[in-house]
PDB file of N, CA, C and O in Angstrom, chain B, residues numbered from 101:
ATOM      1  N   UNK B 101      -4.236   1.518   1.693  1.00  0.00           N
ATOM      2  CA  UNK B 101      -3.828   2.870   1.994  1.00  0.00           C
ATOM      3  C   UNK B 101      -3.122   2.901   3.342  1.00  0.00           C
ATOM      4  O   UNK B 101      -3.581   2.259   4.287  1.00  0.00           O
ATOM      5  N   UNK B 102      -2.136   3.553   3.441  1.00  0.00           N
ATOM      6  CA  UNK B 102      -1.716   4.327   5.128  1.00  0.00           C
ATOM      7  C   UNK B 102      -2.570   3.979   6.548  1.00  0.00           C
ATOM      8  O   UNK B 102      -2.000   3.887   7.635  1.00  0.00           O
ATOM      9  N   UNK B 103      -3.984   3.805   6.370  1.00  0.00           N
ATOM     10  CA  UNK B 103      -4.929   3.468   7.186  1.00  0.00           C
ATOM     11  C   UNK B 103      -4.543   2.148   7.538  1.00  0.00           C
ATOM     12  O   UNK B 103      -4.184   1.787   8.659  1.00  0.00           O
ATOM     13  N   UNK B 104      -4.651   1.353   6.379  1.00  0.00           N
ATOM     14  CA  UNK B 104      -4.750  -0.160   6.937  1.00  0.00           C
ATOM     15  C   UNK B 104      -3.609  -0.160   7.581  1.00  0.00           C
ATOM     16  O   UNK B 104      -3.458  -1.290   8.045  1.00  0.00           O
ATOM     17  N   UNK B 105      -2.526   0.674   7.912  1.00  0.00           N
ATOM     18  CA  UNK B 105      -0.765  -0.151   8.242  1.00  0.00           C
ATOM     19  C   UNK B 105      -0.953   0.553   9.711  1.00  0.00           C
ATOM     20  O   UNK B 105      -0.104   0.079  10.465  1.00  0.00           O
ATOM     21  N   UNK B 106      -1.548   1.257  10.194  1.00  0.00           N
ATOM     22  CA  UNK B 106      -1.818   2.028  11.011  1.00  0.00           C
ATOM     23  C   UNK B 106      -1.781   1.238  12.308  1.00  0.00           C
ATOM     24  O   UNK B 106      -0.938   1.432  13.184  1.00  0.00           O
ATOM     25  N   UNK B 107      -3.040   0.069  12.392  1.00  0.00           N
ATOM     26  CA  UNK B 107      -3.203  -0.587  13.894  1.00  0.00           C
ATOM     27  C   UNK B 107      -2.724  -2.165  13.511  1.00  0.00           C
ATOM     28  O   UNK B 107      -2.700  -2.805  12.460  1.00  0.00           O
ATOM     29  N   UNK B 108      -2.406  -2.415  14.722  1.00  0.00           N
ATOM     30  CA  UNK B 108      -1.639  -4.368  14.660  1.00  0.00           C
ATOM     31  C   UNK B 108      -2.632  -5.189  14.075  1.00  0.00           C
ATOM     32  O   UNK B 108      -2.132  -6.093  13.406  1.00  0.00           O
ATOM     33  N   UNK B 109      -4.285  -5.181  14.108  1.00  0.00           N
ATOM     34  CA  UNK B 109      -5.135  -5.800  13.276  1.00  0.00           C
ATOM     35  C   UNK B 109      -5.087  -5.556  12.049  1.00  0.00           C
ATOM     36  O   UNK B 109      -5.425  -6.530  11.376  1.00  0.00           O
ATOM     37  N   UNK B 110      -4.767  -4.529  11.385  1.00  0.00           N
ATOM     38  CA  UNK B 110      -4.856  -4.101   9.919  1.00  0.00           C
ATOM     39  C   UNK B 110      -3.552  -4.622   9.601  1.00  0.00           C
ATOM     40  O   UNK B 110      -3.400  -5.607   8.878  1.00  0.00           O
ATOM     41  N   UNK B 111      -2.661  -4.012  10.101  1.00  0.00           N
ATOM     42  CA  UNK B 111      -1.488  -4.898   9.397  1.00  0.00           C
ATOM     43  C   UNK B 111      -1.306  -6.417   9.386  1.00  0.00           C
ATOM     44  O   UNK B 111      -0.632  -6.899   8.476  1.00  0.00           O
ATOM     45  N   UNK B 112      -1.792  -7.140  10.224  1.00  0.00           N
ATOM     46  CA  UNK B 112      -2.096  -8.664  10.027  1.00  0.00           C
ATOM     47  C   UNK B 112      -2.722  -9.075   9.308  1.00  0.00           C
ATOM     48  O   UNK B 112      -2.471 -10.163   8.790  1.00  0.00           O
ATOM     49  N   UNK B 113      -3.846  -8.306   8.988  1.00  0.00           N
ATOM     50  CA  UNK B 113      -4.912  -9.185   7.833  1.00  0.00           C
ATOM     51  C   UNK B 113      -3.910  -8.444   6.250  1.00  0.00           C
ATOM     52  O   UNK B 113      -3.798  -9.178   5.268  1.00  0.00           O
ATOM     53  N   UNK B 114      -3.380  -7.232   6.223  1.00  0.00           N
ATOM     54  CA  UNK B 114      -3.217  -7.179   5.247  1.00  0.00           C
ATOM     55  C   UNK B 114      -1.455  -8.038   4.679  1.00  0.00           C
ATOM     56  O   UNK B 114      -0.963  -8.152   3.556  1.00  0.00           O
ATOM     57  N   UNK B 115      -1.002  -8.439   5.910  1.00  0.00           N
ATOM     58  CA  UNK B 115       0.422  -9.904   6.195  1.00  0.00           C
ATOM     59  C   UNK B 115      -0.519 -10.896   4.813  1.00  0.00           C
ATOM     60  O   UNK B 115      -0.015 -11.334   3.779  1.00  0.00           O
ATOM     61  N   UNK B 116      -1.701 -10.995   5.177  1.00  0.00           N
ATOM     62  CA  UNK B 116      -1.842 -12.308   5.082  1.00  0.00           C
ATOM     63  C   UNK B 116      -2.195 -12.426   3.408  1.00  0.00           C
ATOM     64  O   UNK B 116      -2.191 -13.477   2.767  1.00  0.00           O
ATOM     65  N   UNK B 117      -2.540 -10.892   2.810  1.00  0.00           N
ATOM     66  CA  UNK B 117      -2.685 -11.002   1.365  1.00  0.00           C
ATOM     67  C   UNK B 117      -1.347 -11.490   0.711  1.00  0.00           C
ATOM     68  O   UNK B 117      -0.207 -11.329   1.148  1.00  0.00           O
ATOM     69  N   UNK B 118      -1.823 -12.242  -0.651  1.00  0.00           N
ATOM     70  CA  UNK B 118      -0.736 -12.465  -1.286  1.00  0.00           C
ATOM     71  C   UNK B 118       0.148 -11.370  -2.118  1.00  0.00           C
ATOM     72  O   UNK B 118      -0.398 -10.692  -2.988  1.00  0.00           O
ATOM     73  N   UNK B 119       1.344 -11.246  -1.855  1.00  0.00           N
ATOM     74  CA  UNK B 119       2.218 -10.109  -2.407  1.00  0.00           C
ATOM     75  C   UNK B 119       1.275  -9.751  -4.162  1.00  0.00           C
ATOM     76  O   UNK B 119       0.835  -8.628  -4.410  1.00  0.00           O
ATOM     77  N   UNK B 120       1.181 -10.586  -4.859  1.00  0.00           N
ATOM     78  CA  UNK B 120       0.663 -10.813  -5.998  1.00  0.00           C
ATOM     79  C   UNK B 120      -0.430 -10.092  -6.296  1.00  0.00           C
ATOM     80  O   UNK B 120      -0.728  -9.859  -7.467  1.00  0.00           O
ATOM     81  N   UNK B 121      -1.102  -9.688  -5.332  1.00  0.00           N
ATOM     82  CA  UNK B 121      -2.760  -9.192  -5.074  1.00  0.00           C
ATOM     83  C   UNK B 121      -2.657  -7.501  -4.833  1.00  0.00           C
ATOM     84  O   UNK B 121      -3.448  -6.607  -5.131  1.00  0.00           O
ATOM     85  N   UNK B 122      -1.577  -7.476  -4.286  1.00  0.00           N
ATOM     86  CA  UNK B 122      -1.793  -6.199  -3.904  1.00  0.00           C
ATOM     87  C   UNK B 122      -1.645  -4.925  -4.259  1.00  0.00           C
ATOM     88  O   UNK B 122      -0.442  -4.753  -4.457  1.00  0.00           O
ATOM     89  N   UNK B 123      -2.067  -4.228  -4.389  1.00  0.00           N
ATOM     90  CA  UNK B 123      -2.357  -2.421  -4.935  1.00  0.00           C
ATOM     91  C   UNK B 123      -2.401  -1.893  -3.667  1.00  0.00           C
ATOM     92  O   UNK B 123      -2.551  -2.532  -2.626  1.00  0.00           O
ATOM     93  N   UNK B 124      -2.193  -0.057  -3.853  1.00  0.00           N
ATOM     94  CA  UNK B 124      -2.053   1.037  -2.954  1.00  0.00           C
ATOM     95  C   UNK B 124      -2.919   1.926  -3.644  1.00  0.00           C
ATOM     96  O   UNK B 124      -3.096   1.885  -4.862  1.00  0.00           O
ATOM     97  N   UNK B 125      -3.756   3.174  -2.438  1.00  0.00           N
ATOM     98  CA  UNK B 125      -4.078   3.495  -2.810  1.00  0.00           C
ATOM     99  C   UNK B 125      -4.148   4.663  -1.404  1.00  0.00           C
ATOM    100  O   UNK B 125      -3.858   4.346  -0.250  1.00  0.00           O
ATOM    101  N   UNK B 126      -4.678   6.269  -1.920  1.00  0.00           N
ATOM    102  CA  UNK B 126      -4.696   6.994  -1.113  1.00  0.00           C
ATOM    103  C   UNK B 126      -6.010   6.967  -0.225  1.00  0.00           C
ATOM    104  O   UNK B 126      -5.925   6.985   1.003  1.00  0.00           O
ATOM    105  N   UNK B 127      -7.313   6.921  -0.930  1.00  0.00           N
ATOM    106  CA  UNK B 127      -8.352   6.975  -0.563  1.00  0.00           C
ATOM    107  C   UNK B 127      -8.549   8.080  -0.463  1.00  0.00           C
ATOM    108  O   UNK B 127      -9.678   8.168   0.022  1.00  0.00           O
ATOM    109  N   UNK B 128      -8.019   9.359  -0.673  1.00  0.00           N
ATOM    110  CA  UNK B 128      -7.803  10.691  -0.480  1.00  0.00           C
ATOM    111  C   UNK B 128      -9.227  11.742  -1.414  1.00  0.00           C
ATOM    112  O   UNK B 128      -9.480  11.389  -2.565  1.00  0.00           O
ATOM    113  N   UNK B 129      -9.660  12.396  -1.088  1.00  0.00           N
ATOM    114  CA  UNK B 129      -9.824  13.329   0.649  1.00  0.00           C
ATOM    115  C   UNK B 129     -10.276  12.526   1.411  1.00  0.00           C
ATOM    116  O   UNK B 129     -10.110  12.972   2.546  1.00  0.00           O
ATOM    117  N   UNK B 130     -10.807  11.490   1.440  1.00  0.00           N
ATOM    118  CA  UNK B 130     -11.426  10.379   2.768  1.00  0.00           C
ATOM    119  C   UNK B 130     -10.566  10.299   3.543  1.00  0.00           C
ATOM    120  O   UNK B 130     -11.087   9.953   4.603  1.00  0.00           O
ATOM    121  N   UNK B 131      -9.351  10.431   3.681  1.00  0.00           N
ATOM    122  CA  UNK B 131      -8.290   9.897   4.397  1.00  0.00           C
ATOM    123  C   UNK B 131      -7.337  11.189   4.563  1.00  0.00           C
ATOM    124  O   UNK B 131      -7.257  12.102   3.741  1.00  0.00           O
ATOM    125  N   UNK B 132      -6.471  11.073   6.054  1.00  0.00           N
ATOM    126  CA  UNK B 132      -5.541  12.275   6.024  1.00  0.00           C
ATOM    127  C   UNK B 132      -4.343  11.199   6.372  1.00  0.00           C
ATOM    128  O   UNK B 132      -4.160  10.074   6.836  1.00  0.00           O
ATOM    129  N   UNK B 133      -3.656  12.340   5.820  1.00  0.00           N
ATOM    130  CA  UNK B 133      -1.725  12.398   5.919  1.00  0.00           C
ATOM    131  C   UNK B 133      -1.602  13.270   6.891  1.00  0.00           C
ATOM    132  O   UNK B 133      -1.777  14.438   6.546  1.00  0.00           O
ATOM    133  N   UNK B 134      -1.306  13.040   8.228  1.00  0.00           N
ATOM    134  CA  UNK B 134      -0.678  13.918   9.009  1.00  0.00           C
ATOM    135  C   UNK B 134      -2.458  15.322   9.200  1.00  0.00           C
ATOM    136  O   UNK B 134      -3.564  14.897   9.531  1.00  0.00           O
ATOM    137  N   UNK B 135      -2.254  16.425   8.972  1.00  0.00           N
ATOM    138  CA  UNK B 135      -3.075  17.075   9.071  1.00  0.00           C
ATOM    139  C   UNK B 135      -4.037  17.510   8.011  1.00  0.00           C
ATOM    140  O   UNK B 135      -4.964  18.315   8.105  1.00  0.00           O
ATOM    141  N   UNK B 136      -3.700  16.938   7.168  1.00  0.00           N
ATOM    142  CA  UNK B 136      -4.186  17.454   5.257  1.00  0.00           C
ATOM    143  C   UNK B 136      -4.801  16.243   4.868  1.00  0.00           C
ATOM    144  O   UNK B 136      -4.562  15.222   5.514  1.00  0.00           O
ATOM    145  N   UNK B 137      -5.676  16.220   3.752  1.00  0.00           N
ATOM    146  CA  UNK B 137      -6.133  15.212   3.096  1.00  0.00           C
ATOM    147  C   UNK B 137      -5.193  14.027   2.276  1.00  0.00           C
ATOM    148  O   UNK B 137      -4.342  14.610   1.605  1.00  0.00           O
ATOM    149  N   UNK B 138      -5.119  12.851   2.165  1.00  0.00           N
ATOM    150  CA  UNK B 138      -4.181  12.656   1.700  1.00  0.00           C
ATOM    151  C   UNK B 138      -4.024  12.747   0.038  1.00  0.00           C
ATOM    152  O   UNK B 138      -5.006  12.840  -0.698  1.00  0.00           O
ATOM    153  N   UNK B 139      -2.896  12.713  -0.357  1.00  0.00           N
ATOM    154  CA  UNK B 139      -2.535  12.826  -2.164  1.00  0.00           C
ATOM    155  C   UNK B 139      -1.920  11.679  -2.322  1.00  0.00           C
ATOM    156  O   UNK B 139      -1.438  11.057  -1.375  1.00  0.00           O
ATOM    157  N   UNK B 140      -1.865  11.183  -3.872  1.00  0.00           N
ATOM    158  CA  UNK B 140      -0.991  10.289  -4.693  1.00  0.00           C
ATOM    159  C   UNK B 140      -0.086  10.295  -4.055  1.00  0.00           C
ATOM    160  O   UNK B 140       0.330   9.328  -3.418  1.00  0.00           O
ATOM    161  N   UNK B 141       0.503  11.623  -4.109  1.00  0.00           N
ATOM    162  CA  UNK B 141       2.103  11.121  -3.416  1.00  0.00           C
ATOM    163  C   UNK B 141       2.692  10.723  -1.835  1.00  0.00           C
ATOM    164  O   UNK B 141       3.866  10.679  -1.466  1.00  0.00           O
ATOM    165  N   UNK B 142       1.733  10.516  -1.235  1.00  0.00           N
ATOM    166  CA  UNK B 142       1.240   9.776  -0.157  1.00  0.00           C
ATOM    167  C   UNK B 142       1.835   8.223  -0.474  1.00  0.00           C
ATOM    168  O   UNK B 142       2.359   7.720   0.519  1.00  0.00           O
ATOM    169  N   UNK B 143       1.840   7.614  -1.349  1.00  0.00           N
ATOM    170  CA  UNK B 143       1.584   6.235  -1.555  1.00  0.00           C
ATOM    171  C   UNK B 143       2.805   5.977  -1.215  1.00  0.00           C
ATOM    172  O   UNK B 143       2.961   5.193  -0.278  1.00  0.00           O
ATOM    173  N   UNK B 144       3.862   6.495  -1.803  1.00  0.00           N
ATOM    174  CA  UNK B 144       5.005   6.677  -1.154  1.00  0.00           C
ATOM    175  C   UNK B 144       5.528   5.778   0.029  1.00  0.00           C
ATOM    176  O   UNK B 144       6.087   4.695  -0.145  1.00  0.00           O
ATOM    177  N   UNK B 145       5.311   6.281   1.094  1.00  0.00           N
ATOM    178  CA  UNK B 145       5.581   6.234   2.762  1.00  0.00           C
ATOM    179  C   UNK B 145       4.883   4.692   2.642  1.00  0.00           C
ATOM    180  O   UNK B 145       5.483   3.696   3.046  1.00  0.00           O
ATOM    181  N   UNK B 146       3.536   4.631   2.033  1.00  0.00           N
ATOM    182  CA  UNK B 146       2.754   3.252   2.132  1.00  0.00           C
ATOM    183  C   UNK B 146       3.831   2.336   1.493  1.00  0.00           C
ATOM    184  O   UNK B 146       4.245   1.339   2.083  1.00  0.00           O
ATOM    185  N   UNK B 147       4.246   2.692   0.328  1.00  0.00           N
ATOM    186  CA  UNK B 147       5.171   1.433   0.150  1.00  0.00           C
ATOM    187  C   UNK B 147       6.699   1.015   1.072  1.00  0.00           C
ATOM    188  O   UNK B 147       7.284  -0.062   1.177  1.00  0.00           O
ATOM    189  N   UNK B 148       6.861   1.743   1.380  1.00  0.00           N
ATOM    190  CA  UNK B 148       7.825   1.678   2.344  1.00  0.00           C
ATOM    191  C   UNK B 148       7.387   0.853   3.601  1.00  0.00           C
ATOM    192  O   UNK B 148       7.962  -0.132   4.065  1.00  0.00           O
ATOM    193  N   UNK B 149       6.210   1.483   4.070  1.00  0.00           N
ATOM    194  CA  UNK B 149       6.001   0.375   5.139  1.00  0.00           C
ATOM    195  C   UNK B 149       5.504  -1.061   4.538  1.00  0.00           C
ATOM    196  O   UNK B 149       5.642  -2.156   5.084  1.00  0.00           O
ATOM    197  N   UNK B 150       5.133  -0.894   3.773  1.00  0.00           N
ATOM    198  CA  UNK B 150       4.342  -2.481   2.937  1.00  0.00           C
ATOM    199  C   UNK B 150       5.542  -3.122   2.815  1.00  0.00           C
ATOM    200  O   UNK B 150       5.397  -4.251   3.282  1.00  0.00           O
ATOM    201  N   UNK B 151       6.552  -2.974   2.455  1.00  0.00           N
ATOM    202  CA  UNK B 151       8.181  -3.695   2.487  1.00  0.00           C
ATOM    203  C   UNK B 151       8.271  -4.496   3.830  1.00  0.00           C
ATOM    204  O   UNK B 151       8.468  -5.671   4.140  1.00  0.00           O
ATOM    205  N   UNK B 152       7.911  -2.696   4.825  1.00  0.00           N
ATOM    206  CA  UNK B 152       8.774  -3.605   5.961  1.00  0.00           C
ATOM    207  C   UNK B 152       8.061  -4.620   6.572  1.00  0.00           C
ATOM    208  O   UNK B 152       8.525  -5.551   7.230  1.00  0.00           O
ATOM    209  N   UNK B 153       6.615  -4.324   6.250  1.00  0.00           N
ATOM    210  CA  UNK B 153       5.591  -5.779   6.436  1.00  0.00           C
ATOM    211  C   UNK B 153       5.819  -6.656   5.830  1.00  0.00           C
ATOM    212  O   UNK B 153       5.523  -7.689   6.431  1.00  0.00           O
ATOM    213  N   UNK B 154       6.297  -6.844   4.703  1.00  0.00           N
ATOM    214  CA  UNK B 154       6.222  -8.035   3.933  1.00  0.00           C
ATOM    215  C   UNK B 154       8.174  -8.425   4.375  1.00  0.00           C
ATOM    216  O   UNK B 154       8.663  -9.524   4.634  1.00  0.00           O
ATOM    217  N   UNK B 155       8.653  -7.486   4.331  1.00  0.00           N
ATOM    218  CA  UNK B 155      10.319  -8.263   4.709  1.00  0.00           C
ATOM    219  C   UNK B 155      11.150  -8.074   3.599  1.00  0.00           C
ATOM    220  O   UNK B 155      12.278  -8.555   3.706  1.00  0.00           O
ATOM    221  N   UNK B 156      10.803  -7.349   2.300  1.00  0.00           N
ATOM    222  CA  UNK B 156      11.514  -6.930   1.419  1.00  0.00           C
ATOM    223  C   UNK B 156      12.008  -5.403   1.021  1.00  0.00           C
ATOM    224  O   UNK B 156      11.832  -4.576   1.916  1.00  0.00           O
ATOM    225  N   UNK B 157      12.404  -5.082   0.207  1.00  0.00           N
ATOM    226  CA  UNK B 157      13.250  -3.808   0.773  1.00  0.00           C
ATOM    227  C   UNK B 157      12.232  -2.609  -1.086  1.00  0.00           C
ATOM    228  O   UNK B 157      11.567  -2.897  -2.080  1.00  0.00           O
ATOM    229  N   UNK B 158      12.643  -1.716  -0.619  1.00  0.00           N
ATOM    230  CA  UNK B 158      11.355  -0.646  -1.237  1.00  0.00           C
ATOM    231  C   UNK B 158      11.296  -1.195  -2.873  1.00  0.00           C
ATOM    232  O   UNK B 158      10.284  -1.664  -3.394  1.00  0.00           O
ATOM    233  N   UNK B 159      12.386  -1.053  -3.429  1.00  0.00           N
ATOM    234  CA  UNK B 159      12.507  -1.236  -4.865  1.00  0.00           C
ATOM    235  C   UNK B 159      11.309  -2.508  -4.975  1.00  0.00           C
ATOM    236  O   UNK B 159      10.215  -2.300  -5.499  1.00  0.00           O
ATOM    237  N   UNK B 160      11.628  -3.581  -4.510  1.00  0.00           N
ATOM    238  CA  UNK B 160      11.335  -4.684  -4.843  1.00  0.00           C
ATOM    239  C   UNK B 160       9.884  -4.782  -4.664  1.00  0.00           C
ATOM    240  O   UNK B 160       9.248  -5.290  -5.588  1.00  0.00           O
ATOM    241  N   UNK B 161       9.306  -4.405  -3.693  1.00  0.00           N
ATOM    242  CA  UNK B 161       7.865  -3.668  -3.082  1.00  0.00           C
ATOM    243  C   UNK B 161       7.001  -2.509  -3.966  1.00  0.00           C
ATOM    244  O   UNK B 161       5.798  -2.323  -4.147  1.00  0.00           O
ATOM    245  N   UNK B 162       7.916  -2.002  -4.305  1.00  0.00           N
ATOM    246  CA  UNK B 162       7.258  -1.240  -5.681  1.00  0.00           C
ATOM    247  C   UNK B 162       6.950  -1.707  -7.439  1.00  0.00           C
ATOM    248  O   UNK B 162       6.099  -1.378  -8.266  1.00  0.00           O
ATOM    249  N   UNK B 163       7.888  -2.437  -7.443  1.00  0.00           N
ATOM    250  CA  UNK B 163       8.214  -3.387  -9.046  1.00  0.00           C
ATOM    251  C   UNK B 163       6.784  -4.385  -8.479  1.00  0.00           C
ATOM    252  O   UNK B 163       5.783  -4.472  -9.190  1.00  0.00           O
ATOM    253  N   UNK B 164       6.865  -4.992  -7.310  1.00  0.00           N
ATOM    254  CA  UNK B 164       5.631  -5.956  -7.206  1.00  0.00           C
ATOM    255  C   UNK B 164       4.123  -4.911  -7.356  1.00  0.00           C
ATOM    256  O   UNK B 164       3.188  -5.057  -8.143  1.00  0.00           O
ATOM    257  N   UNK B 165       4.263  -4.173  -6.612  1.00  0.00           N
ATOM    258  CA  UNK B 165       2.789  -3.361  -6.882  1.00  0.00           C
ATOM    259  C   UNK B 165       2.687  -2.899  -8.477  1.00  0.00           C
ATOM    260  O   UNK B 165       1.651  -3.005  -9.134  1.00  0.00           O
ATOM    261  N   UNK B 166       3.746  -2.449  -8.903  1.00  0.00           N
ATOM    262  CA  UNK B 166       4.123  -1.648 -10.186  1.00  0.00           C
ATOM    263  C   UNK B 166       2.981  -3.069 -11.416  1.00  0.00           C
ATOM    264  O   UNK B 166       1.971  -2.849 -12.086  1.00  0.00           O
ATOM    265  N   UNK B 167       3.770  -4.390 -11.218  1.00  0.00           N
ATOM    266  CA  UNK B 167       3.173  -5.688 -12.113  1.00  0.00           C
ATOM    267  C   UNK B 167       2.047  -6.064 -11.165  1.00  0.00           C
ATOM    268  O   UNK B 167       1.963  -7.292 -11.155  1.00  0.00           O
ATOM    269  N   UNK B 168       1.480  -5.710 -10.660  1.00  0.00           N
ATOM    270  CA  UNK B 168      -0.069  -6.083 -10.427  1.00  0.00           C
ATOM    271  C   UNK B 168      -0.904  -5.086 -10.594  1.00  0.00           C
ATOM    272  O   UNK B 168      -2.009  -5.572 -10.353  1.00  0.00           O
ATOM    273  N   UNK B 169      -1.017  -4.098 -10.835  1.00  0.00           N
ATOM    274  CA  UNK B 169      -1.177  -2.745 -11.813  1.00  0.00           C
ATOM    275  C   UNK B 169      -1.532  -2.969 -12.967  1.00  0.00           C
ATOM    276  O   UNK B 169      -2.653  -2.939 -13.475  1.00  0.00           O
ATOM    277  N   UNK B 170      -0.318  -3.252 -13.480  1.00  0.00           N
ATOM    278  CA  UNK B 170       0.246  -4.142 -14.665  1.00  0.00           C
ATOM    279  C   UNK B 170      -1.023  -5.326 -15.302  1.00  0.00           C
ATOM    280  O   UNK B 170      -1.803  -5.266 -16.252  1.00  0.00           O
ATOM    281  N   UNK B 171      -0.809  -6.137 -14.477  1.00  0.00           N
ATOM    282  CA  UNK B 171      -1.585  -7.536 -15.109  1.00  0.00           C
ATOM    283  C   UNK B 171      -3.120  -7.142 -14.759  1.00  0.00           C
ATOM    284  O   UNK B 171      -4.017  -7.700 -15.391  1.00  0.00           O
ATOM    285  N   UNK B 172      -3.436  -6.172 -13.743  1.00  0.00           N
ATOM    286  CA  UNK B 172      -4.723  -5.826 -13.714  1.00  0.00           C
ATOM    287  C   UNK B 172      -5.279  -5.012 -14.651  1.00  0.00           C
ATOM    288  O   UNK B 172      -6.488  -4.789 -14.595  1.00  0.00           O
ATOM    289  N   UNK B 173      -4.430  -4.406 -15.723  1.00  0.00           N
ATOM    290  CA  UNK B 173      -4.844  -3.193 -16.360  1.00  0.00           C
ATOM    291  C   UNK B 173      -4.688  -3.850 -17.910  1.00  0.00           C
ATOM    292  O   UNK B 173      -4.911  -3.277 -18.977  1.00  0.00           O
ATOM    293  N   UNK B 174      -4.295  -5.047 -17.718  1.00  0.00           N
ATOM    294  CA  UNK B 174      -4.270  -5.498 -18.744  1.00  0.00           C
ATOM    295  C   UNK B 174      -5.240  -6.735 -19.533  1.00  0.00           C
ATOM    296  O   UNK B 174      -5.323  -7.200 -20.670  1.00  0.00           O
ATOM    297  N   UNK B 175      -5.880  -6.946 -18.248  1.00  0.00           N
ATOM    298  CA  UNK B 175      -7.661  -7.531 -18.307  1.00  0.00           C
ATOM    299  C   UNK B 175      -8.321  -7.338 -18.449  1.00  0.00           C
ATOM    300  O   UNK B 175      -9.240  -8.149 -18.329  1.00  0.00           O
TER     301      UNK B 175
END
């Protein structure tokens, strides 16, 4: 979620997952967006920064979360 990308420790440990592994998620109402609880469509902004952590650009960052979704939902 938005949380982990937040401080330089969270974003390092989450560097170090394999692209392959990874899912998004809001954690929402546990978690806020700005002043509000966060929503689904929150995830958004998360993939965008998950790109710029990983070094690839949004599309490609989403198709990867999109097939690990995918192969998880299909186990």
């Amino acid at each position: 979620n938005a949380e982990m990308l937040r401080r330089d420790r969270s974003r390092a440990l989450v560097k170090m997952l394999p692209l392959a592994r990874l899912l998004t998620e809001t954690d929402g109402p546990f978690t806020n967006a700005g002043q509000r609880p966060a929503r689904p469509s929150d995830v958004s902004s998360t993939v965008d920064k998950l790109g710029e952590l990983f070094g690839v650009d949004r599309e490609m960052m989403a198709n990867a979360i999109r097939q690990n979704l995918r192969r998880l939902s299909s186990q």
